[in-house]
Each structure stands twice: as C-alpha cells, then as structure tokens.
Short mmCIF file of C-alpha atoms and ligand atoms in Angstrom, two decimals:
data_model
loop_
_atom_site.label_atom_id
_atom_site.label_comp_id
_atom_site.label_asym_id
_atom_site.label_seq_id
_atom_site.Cartn_x
_atom_site.Cartn_y
_atom_site.Cartn_z
CA MET P 1 -38.40 189.48 -194.50
CA GLN P 2 -36.82 187.01 -192.10
CA ALA P 3 -34.48 188.54 -189.52
CA LEU P 4 -32.53 187.03 -186.63
CA GLN P 5 -33.33 189.27 -183.69
CA LYS P 6 -32.70 189.81 -180.04
CA THR P 7 -36.29 190.25 -178.92
CA ARG P 8 -35.98 190.16 -175.12
CA ALA P 9 -33.36 191.19 -172.54
CA ALA P 10 -32.67 187.53 -171.81
CA ALA P 11 -30.81 184.59 -173.36
CA GLY P 12 -31.86 183.55 -176.86
CA LEU P 13 -32.39 184.84 -180.40
CA GLU P 14 -35.44 184.57 -182.62
CA LEU P 15 -35.98 184.30 -186.36
CA VAL P 16 -38.88 186.69 -186.88
CA ASP P 17 -40.75 188.27 -189.77
CA VAL P 18 -40.12 192.04 -190.05
CA PRO P 19 -40.79 194.71 -192.72
CA THR P 20 -38.04 195.44 -195.27
CA PRO P 21 -36.14 198.47 -193.90
CA VAL P 22 -36.52 201.92 -195.48
CA PRO P 23 -33.25 203.88 -195.78
CA ALA P 24 -33.12 207.36 -194.22
CA ASP P 25 -31.21 210.36 -195.59
CA GLY P 26 -27.59 209.46 -196.30
CA GLU P 27 -28.34 205.75 -196.07
CA VAL P 28 -28.50 202.95 -198.62
CA LEU P 29 -30.26 199.61 -198.66
CA VAL P 30 -27.90 196.64 -198.92
CA GLN P 31 -29.05 193.21 -200.06
CA VAL P 32 -27.10 190.82 -197.83
CA ARG P 33 -24.98 188.10 -199.48
CA ALA P 34 -23.30 186.58 -196.40
CA THR P 35 -22.93 187.41 -192.71
CA GLY P 36 -20.50 185.84 -190.27
CA ILE P 37 -21.41 184.60 -186.79
CA CYS P 38 -19.05 186.44 -184.44
CA GLY P 39 -18.07 185.60 -180.87
CA SER P 40 -19.90 188.76 -179.80
CA ASP P 41 -23.10 187.41 -181.43
CA LEU P 42 -22.74 184.37 -179.17
CA HIS P 43 -22.42 186.70 -176.17
CA VAL P 44 -25.56 188.56 -177.28
CA ASP P 45 -27.32 185.21 -177.64
CA ASP P 46 -26.17 184.14 -174.14
CA TRP P 47 -26.95 187.64 -172.83
CA THR P 48 -23.63 188.04 -170.99
CA PRO P 49 -23.29 191.29 -168.97
CA SER P 50 -20.75 192.92 -171.37
CA TYR P 51 -23.54 193.17 -173.98
CA ALA P 52 -26.32 194.49 -171.74
CA PHE P 53 -25.71 197.90 -173.40
CA ILE P 54 -27.87 196.80 -176.33
CA ALA P 55 -30.96 196.35 -174.11
CA PRO P 56 -32.49 199.78 -174.99
CA SER P 57 -32.29 198.87 -178.72
CA ILE P 58 -34.28 195.62 -178.43
CA PRO P 59 -35.89 194.33 -180.63
CA VAL P 60 -32.82 194.48 -182.87
CA THR P 61 -31.55 192.40 -185.78
CA ILE P 62 -28.00 191.23 -185.09
CA GLY P 63 -25.15 190.48 -187.54
CA HIS P 64 -22.28 192.89 -188.21
CA GLU P 65 -19.72 191.00 -190.35
CA PHE P 66 -21.22 191.08 -193.81
CA VAL P 67 -20.98 191.57 -197.52
CA GLY P 68 -23.85 192.59 -199.77
CA VAL P 69 -24.92 194.54 -202.83
CA THR P 70 -26.34 198.08 -202.83
CA GLN P 71 -29.43 198.91 -204.89
CA ALA P 72 -27.04 200.64 -207.32
CA GLY P 73 -25.42 197.22 -207.88
CA GLN P 74 -22.17 197.89 -206.00
CA ARG P 75 -20.82 194.97 -203.96
CA VAL P 76 -19.75 196.32 -200.56
CA VAL P 77 -18.61 195.45 -197.09
CA VAL P 78 -19.91 197.74 -194.36
CA ARG P 79 -18.12 199.18 -191.35
CA PRO P 80 -20.48 198.35 -188.48
CA SER P 81 -19.50 201.33 -186.37
CA VAL P 82 -21.87 204.21 -187.21
CA THR P 83 -20.57 207.63 -186.20
CA CYS P 84 -22.99 210.29 -184.93
CA GLY P 85 -22.26 212.98 -187.54
CA VAL P 86 -22.87 215.88 -185.14
CA CYS P 87 -20.24 215.77 -182.36
CA THR P 88 -17.16 218.02 -182.53
CA ALA P 89 -14.97 215.24 -183.93
CA CYS P 90 -17.52 214.26 -186.60
CA SER P 91 -18.14 217.86 -187.68
CA GLU P 92 -14.37 218.26 -188.12
CA ASN P 93 -14.32 215.06 -190.24
CA ARG P 94 -12.35 213.23 -187.55
CA HIS P 95 -14.76 210.31 -187.59
CA ASP P 96 -12.31 207.95 -185.89
CA ALA P 97 -12.60 210.13 -182.77
CA CYS P 98 -16.44 210.07 -182.57
CA GLU P 99 -17.53 209.11 -179.08
CA ARG P 100 -21.23 208.61 -179.80
CA ARG P 101 -21.34 205.56 -182.03
CA ARG P 102 -24.00 203.04 -182.76
CA GLY P 103 -23.21 199.52 -183.85
CA ILE P 104 -24.90 197.90 -186.84
CA GLY P 105 -26.05 194.51 -185.58
CA MET P 106 -25.85 195.65 -181.94
CA THR P 107 -27.68 198.92 -181.27
CA ARG P 108 -29.21 199.28 -184.74
CA ASP P 109 -30.48 196.61 -187.11
CA GLY P 110 -27.83 194.33 -188.61
CA ALA P 111 -27.35 191.81 -191.37
CA PHE P 112 -28.79 188.47 -190.31
CA ALA P 113 -31.60 189.39 -192.73
CA ALA P 114 -32.13 189.76 -196.47
CA TRP P 115 -31.81 193.57 -196.35
CA VAL P 116 -30.09 196.06 -194.08
CA ARG P 117 -30.07 199.85 -194.20
CA VAL P 118 -26.66 201.44 -193.57
CA PRO P 119 -25.06 204.88 -193.86
CA ARG P 120 -23.63 205.36 -197.36
CA ARG P 121 -20.30 206.47 -195.87
CA ASN P 122 -19.93 203.11 -194.08
CA CYS P 123 -19.85 201.17 -197.37
CA VAL P 124 -16.51 200.04 -198.77
CA PRO P 125 -16.43 198.63 -202.34
CA VAL P 126 -15.26 195.03 -202.69
CA PRO P 127 -12.71 194.22 -205.44
CA ASP P 128 -14.15 191.96 -208.15
CA GLY P 129 -11.83 188.99 -207.64
CA LEU P 130 -12.70 188.54 -203.96
CA SER P 131 -15.31 185.90 -203.06
CA ASP P 132 -18.26 186.75 -200.81
CA GLU P 133 -16.94 184.23 -198.27
CA LEU P 134 -13.60 186.00 -197.95
CA ALA P 135 -15.16 189.48 -198.08
CA ALA P 136 -17.34 188.55 -195.09
CA LEU P 137 -14.10 188.23 -193.08
CA THR P 138 -13.19 191.91 -193.59
CA GLU P 139 -14.51 193.19 -190.24
CA PRO P 140 -12.77 190.56 -188.09
CA LEU P 141 -9.57 190.97 -190.14
CA THR P 142 -9.54 194.70 -189.31
CA ILE P 143 -9.70 193.73 -185.61
CA SER P 144 -6.68 191.46 -186.12
CA MET P 145 -4.87 194.25 -188.03
CA GLN P 146 -5.41 196.63 -185.14
CA ALA P 147 -4.00 194.07 -182.67
CA LEU P 148 -0.82 193.82 -184.76
CA ARG P 149 -0.57 197.63 -184.88
CA ILE P 150 -0.94 197.90 -181.10
CA ALA P 151 1.78 195.25 -180.63
CA GLY P 152 4.25 197.10 -182.89
CA ASP P 153 6.89 195.44 -185.08
CA VAL P 154 6.91 191.64 -184.60
CA THR P 155 9.71 190.95 -187.11
CA GLY P 156 11.94 188.18 -185.76
CA LEU P 157 9.89 187.82 -182.58
CA ARG P 158 8.42 184.77 -180.86
CA VAL P 159 4.65 185.23 -180.77
CA LEU P 160 1.93 183.42 -178.82
CA VAL P 161 -1.68 183.80 -179.93
CA MET P 162 -4.13 182.67 -177.25
CA GLY P 163 -7.48 181.80 -178.79
CA PRO P 164 -7.81 180.01 -182.16
CA GLY P 165 -11.05 181.73 -183.25
CA THR P 166 -11.39 184.11 -186.19
CA ILE P 167 -9.53 187.00 -184.51
CA GLY P 168 -6.72 184.71 -183.33
CA GLN P 169 -6.48 183.06 -186.76
CA GLY P 170 -6.22 186.48 -188.41
CA ILE P 171 -3.58 187.63 -185.90
CA ALA P 172 -1.54 184.46 -186.50
CA ALA P 173 -1.65 184.92 -190.28
CA LEU P 174 -0.75 188.61 -190.07
CA ALA P 175 2.06 188.00 -187.54
CA ARG P 176 3.62 185.38 -189.83
CA ARG P 177 3.23 187.73 -192.81
CA ALA P 178 4.90 190.50 -190.77
CA GLY P 179 7.95 188.29 -190.23
CA ALA P 180 7.48 186.80 -186.76
CA ALA P 181 10.16 184.16 -186.10
CA GLN P 182 7.63 181.79 -184.52
CA VAL P 183 3.84 181.76 -184.08
CA VAL P 184 2.33 179.42 -181.49
CA VAL P 185 -1.46 179.29 -181.11
CA SER P 186 -3.24 178.00 -178.02
CA GLY P 187 -6.85 177.02 -177.43
CA PHE P 188 -9.07 174.99 -175.12
CA ASP P 189 -10.78 171.89 -176.56
CA ASP P 190 -10.51 173.46 -180.00
CA ALA P 191 -9.96 170.60 -182.49
CA VAL P 192 -12.03 172.11 -185.33
CA ARG P 193 -10.50 175.58 -185.14
CA PHE P 194 -7.02 173.99 -184.93
CA ASP P 195 -7.89 172.09 -188.14
CA ALA P 196 -8.50 175.44 -189.82
CA LEU P 197 -5.16 176.74 -188.52
CA ARG P 198 -3.39 173.60 -189.75
CA ALA P 199 -4.89 174.18 -193.20
CA MET P 200 -3.55 177.75 -192.96
CA GLY P 201 -0.06 176.32 -192.42
CA PHE P 202 0.32 176.55 -188.64
CA ASP P 203 1.61 173.50 -186.77
CA ALA P 204 2.64 174.89 -183.36
CA LEU P 205 -0.82 174.40 -181.84
CA VAL P 206 -1.40 173.88 -178.11
CA ASP P 207 -4.63 172.57 -176.62
CA VAL P 208 -4.68 173.48 -172.93
CA GLN P 209 -7.38 170.95 -172.14
CA GLY P 210 -5.50 168.47 -169.95
CA GLN P 211 -2.22 170.44 -169.72
CA THR P 212 -1.10 173.90 -168.65
CA LEU P 213 -0.15 176.56 -171.19
CA ALA P 214 3.46 176.36 -169.94
CA GLU P 215 3.55 172.58 -170.45
CA GLY P 216 1.91 172.79 -173.85
CA THR P 217 4.13 175.53 -175.27
CA ARG P 218 7.45 174.14 -173.97
CA PRO P 219 7.95 171.57 -176.79
CA HIS P 220 7.64 174.43 -179.30
CA THR P 221 9.85 176.97 -177.52
CA ASP P 222 12.27 174.85 -175.46
CA GLY P 223 11.05 176.96 -172.55
CA ALA P 224 12.15 180.29 -174.07
CA PRO P 225 9.78 183.15 -173.19
CA PHE P 226 7.51 184.83 -175.73
CA ASP P 227 8.23 188.36 -176.93
CA VAL P 228 4.59 189.18 -177.67
CA VAL P 229 1.35 187.51 -176.57
CA PHE P 230 -2.01 188.22 -178.16
CA GLU P 231 -5.09 187.37 -176.11
CA ALA P 232 -8.17 186.50 -178.18
CA THR P 233 -9.91 184.16 -175.77
CA GLY P 234 -12.24 186.38 -173.74
CA VAL P 235 -11.15 184.36 -170.70
CA PRO P 236 -9.53 186.80 -168.23
CA GLU P 237 -7.37 184.20 -166.44
CA THR P 238 -5.43 183.55 -169.64
CA ILE P 239 -3.76 186.95 -169.12
CA THR P 240 -2.14 185.69 -165.90
CA GLU P 241 -0.82 182.61 -167.72
CA ALA P 242 0.43 184.76 -170.60
CA LEU P 243 2.39 187.09 -168.32
CA ALA P 244 4.17 184.10 -166.77
CA LEU P 245 5.42 183.05 -170.24
CA LEU P 246 6.31 186.56 -171.40
CA ARG P 247 9.85 187.92 -171.43
CA ARG P 248 10.99 190.98 -169.55
CA ASN P 249 9.74 194.11 -171.41
CA GLY P 250 7.41 191.88 -173.42
CA ILE P 251 3.97 192.93 -174.59
CA VAL P 252 0.52 191.40 -174.07
CA VAL P 253 -2.19 192.71 -176.42
CA VAL P 254 -5.72 192.08 -175.13
CA THR P 255 -8.47 191.85 -177.77
CA GLY P 256 -11.13 189.68 -176.06
CA ILE P 257 -14.33 191.08 -174.63
CA HIS P 258 -14.32 189.78 -171.08
CA ALA P 259 -17.51 188.88 -169.27
CA ARG P 260 -15.93 189.29 -165.83
CA PRO P 261 -13.01 191.14 -164.19
CA LEU P 262 -9.54 189.73 -163.60
CA ALA P 263 -7.70 189.68 -160.27
CA LEU P 264 -4.07 190.22 -161.29
CA ASP P 265 -0.90 190.29 -159.19
CA LEU P 266 0.78 193.36 -160.68
CA THR P 267 4.12 193.09 -158.89
CA PRO P 268 5.75 190.65 -161.37
CA LEU P 269 4.42 192.79 -164.23
CA VAL P 270 6.04 195.87 -162.70
CA ARG P 271 9.34 194.17 -161.90
CA ASN P 272 9.54 192.69 -165.40
CA GLN P 273 8.36 195.93 -167.03
CA GLN P 274 5.79 194.00 -169.02
CA GLN P 275 3.27 195.96 -171.08
CA LEU P 276 -0.45 195.14 -170.99
CA ARG P 277 -2.25 196.82 -173.92
CA GLY P 278 -5.86 196.88 -175.05
CA SER P 279 -6.80 196.79 -178.73
CA PHE P 280 -10.24 197.35 -180.20
CA ARG P 281 -11.36 199.35 -183.21
CA PRO P 282 -9.07 200.08 -186.17
CA PRO P 283 -9.15 203.40 -188.03
CA GLU P 284 -11.66 203.56 -190.91
CA SER P 285 -8.75 203.78 -193.33
CA ASP P 286 -7.89 200.13 -192.55
CA TRP P 287 -10.94 198.78 -194.42
CA PRO P 288 -9.65 199.07 -197.99
CA LEU P 289 -6.31 197.72 -196.71
CA ALA P 290 -8.09 194.72 -195.18
CA LEU P 291 -9.79 193.99 -198.50
CA ALA P 292 -6.42 194.17 -200.27
CA LEU P 293 -4.92 191.80 -197.67
CA LEU P 294 -7.81 189.34 -198.12
CA ALA P 295 -7.15 189.33 -201.86
CA GLU P 296 -3.40 188.88 -201.34
CA MET P 297 -3.83 186.15 -198.67
CA ASP P 298 -6.89 184.47 -200.20
CA ALA P 299 -5.42 180.94 -200.23
CA VAL P 300 -4.04 181.28 -196.67
CA LEU P 301 -7.24 182.69 -195.16
CA ARG P 302 -9.80 180.58 -197.04
CA PRO P 303 -9.80 177.71 -194.46
CA MET P 304 -11.07 180.18 -191.82
CA VAL P 305 -14.63 179.73 -193.15
CA SER P 306 -15.82 176.24 -192.24
CA HIS P 307 -19.61 176.45 -192.73
CA VAL P 308 -21.93 178.37 -195.04
CA LEU P 309 -25.60 177.90 -194.11
CA PRO P 310 -28.90 179.49 -195.11
CA LEU P 311 -30.32 182.06 -192.66
CA SER P 312 -33.22 179.67 -191.96
CA GLN P 313 -30.62 177.41 -190.27
CA ALA P 314 -29.35 180.18 -187.97
CA LYS P 315 -30.08 178.01 -184.92
CA GLU P 316 -27.90 175.21 -186.26
CA GLY P 317 -25.16 177.69 -187.18
CA PHE P 318 -25.15 179.24 -183.72
CA ALA P 319 -25.11 175.76 -182.12
CA LEU P 320 -22.04 174.82 -184.22
CA ALA P 321 -20.24 178.02 -183.19
CA HIS P 322 -21.26 177.70 -179.53
CA GLY P 323 -20.13 174.09 -179.41
CA LYS P 324 -16.76 174.90 -181.08
CA GLN P 325 -17.75 172.51 -183.86
CA ALA P 326 -16.96 175.16 -186.47
CA SER P 327 -14.37 177.77 -187.43
CA LYS P 328 -16.22 180.73 -189.02
CA VAL P 329 -19.91 180.10 -189.80
CA LEU P 330 -21.52 182.29 -192.48
CA LEU P 331 -25.28 182.64 -192.94
CA TYR P 332 -26.83 183.73 -196.21
CA PRO P 333 -30.45 184.77 -196.85
CA GLU P 334 -32.37 182.78 -199.47
CA VAL P 335 -34.88 184.13 -201.97
CA GLY P 336 -37.72 183.05 -199.68
CA ASP P 337 -36.23 185.06 -196.77
CA ALA P 338 -36.71 188.38 -198.52
ZN1 ZN D 401 -17.46 190.61 -184.88
ZN1 ZN D 402 -19.63 211.85 -183.69
#
C-alpha cells in the first residue's frame, strides 16, 4: 500500500510502497477514510528540533488525526496516544497517567496510508450522523477542549485566541459556546484561515502582519485588557505580546509546540500575578464528548475543513498547509493506494 513516511532524519516526507500492516495481540486493522494534516506533521516534515524524538522510529508512516472503519465494520476515530500497558499506572487502569506512551503517526505507524494497525482500546465509535470530514477533527478538538479546561470558566470573559489554525479555531468555537463575552482571534498573514473563522461566525479577526497585536486588537476592545489568552501559534514571542494585553490575575494558556525557547521578563508577570499555563493532552474520557460536540456543532465547525485531497496528492496538500493557503487539509486513500 501507499504510505506517507518519514524515511530519513532530515527534512522531507516520502510516499512509499509498504506492506499492509498485520495487527498484533489486542490490535485491530483500520481502513482509513480520512486523515488531517496537522501542524505537527508540518514540523515533522521540516524536521524541527521539537520532533527529533521520532528519529529512532524512522522509517515511520505519519498521520494521527483520522477516521476509518475496522474490519468488523465499525466506524471509529482513534486516540493516537498509545499507553504502554505494563507500567504501574497502566496496570492499575489509570491509563491517563501512563508515562511511557507511543504516538500513532509519530513513533509508530500512522494513518497517511490505506490501513493502520491500532490498539483496540484506542478506538472510539463514531455516531452515524457525523460525516467523515467532521470526525477527522476529533483529535484536534480534544486538544482545544483541554485548553478550555486548563483556562477554567470563561463565562462573561474577554478572550484572545492567538493562532487561527485548527486548534485556535476549535478554542474560539468552544469559548463562544462556553459563554465568553468576546472572542478575538489573531494571526499572521492568515487570510484563508480567517475566511474559515468568518464562516464560523467570528468577525473580530486581527492580522498582525503590518501592525502590532496591541494596535490590531484595540478597535475590538477599546484598549480593555483580555481576561484569558490562548496561544496556538507555536511562536514563543507571542507570549510576551499576550502578557502585555492581559489583565492583572489574567491567564495565558499555552498550547503550541515551540521550536525554540523564549526569553521572558518575569517581573511584570509577577507584579500582575498573571498565570502562565501549559495545556497538552486531554483525558481519554474526552473523546466521546468531542464526538458529541462535533455532532452538536456540525454547522459551526464544518468550515474548518477547506481541502479534501487523495493521498497521492499529499505533496500538494502539505504545500497548501505550509503556505497557509488552506484551513484543515484532509487526505484520503483511494482504491489504488491499498
Ligand atoms: Zn495533531
Ligand atoms: Zn503505561
């Protein structure tokens, strides 16, 4: 079958011919319907240092945001984080606390292919009414859900979301649903992803190409500070800008994976008692909730997917995502790819 792989510890990805995987004990074979191109896939393509941890697993098929059908005919989404099954936490059924994970599409073969083998316990059934396109957004939506959880109650609050990609779009939609008084979204040279946000009903959009974040947000806030800022840019310097626009006791939630460190003057943060919080993986129990949210918010979230291309056009899909010419790009394997 065709598979999009990282084949060398260097920049680039390759569409290669590999054998159909054989499931091990406790695993099932999933026929892939659609797989999203994630920002982290772009990092793996570029071979940025924060993804060097996958080097020992090369060659590896990437792709971790996907929907497919098991051989038993069950349509499923698959949690990409594979727990070890043998550590103390796992043996006590506290899988969320496992410290020895492997990532489908990172350190074990993923879903930019016709077939992928996955642990049975990672499969979550997809409700009938939900389209494959929306179901493929489950994994990123769980990341957005976790960011909201880490922030706490946003009811009545003024919220800034930095980064208009899939995670930022999901955060914006969930913050509005949770009752935020205002949701402003910022990006850099991000016309296409702003189009998706506009179609989702957001109009307070700030492009910081050619203006500062402070200048760009002022018309929307009259200069009032934000109560909560979500960072989904992966650009460390945006944290400094966010803190300058955050109220006393306000919260910044960091979700980006940052390719380099940040030099941060902590004194204003201390004096203003601002909270800087990291957010990463949601509990496993969020997955069915994410599917229910996708069904409930179908019409709102649908514009997030801008392109659906065959796997054979992976190069074009990655170029669209890299060049910010797309919102979410999905790839689907064709009959000939199997
Ligand atoms: Zn992802
Ligand atoms: Zn474990």
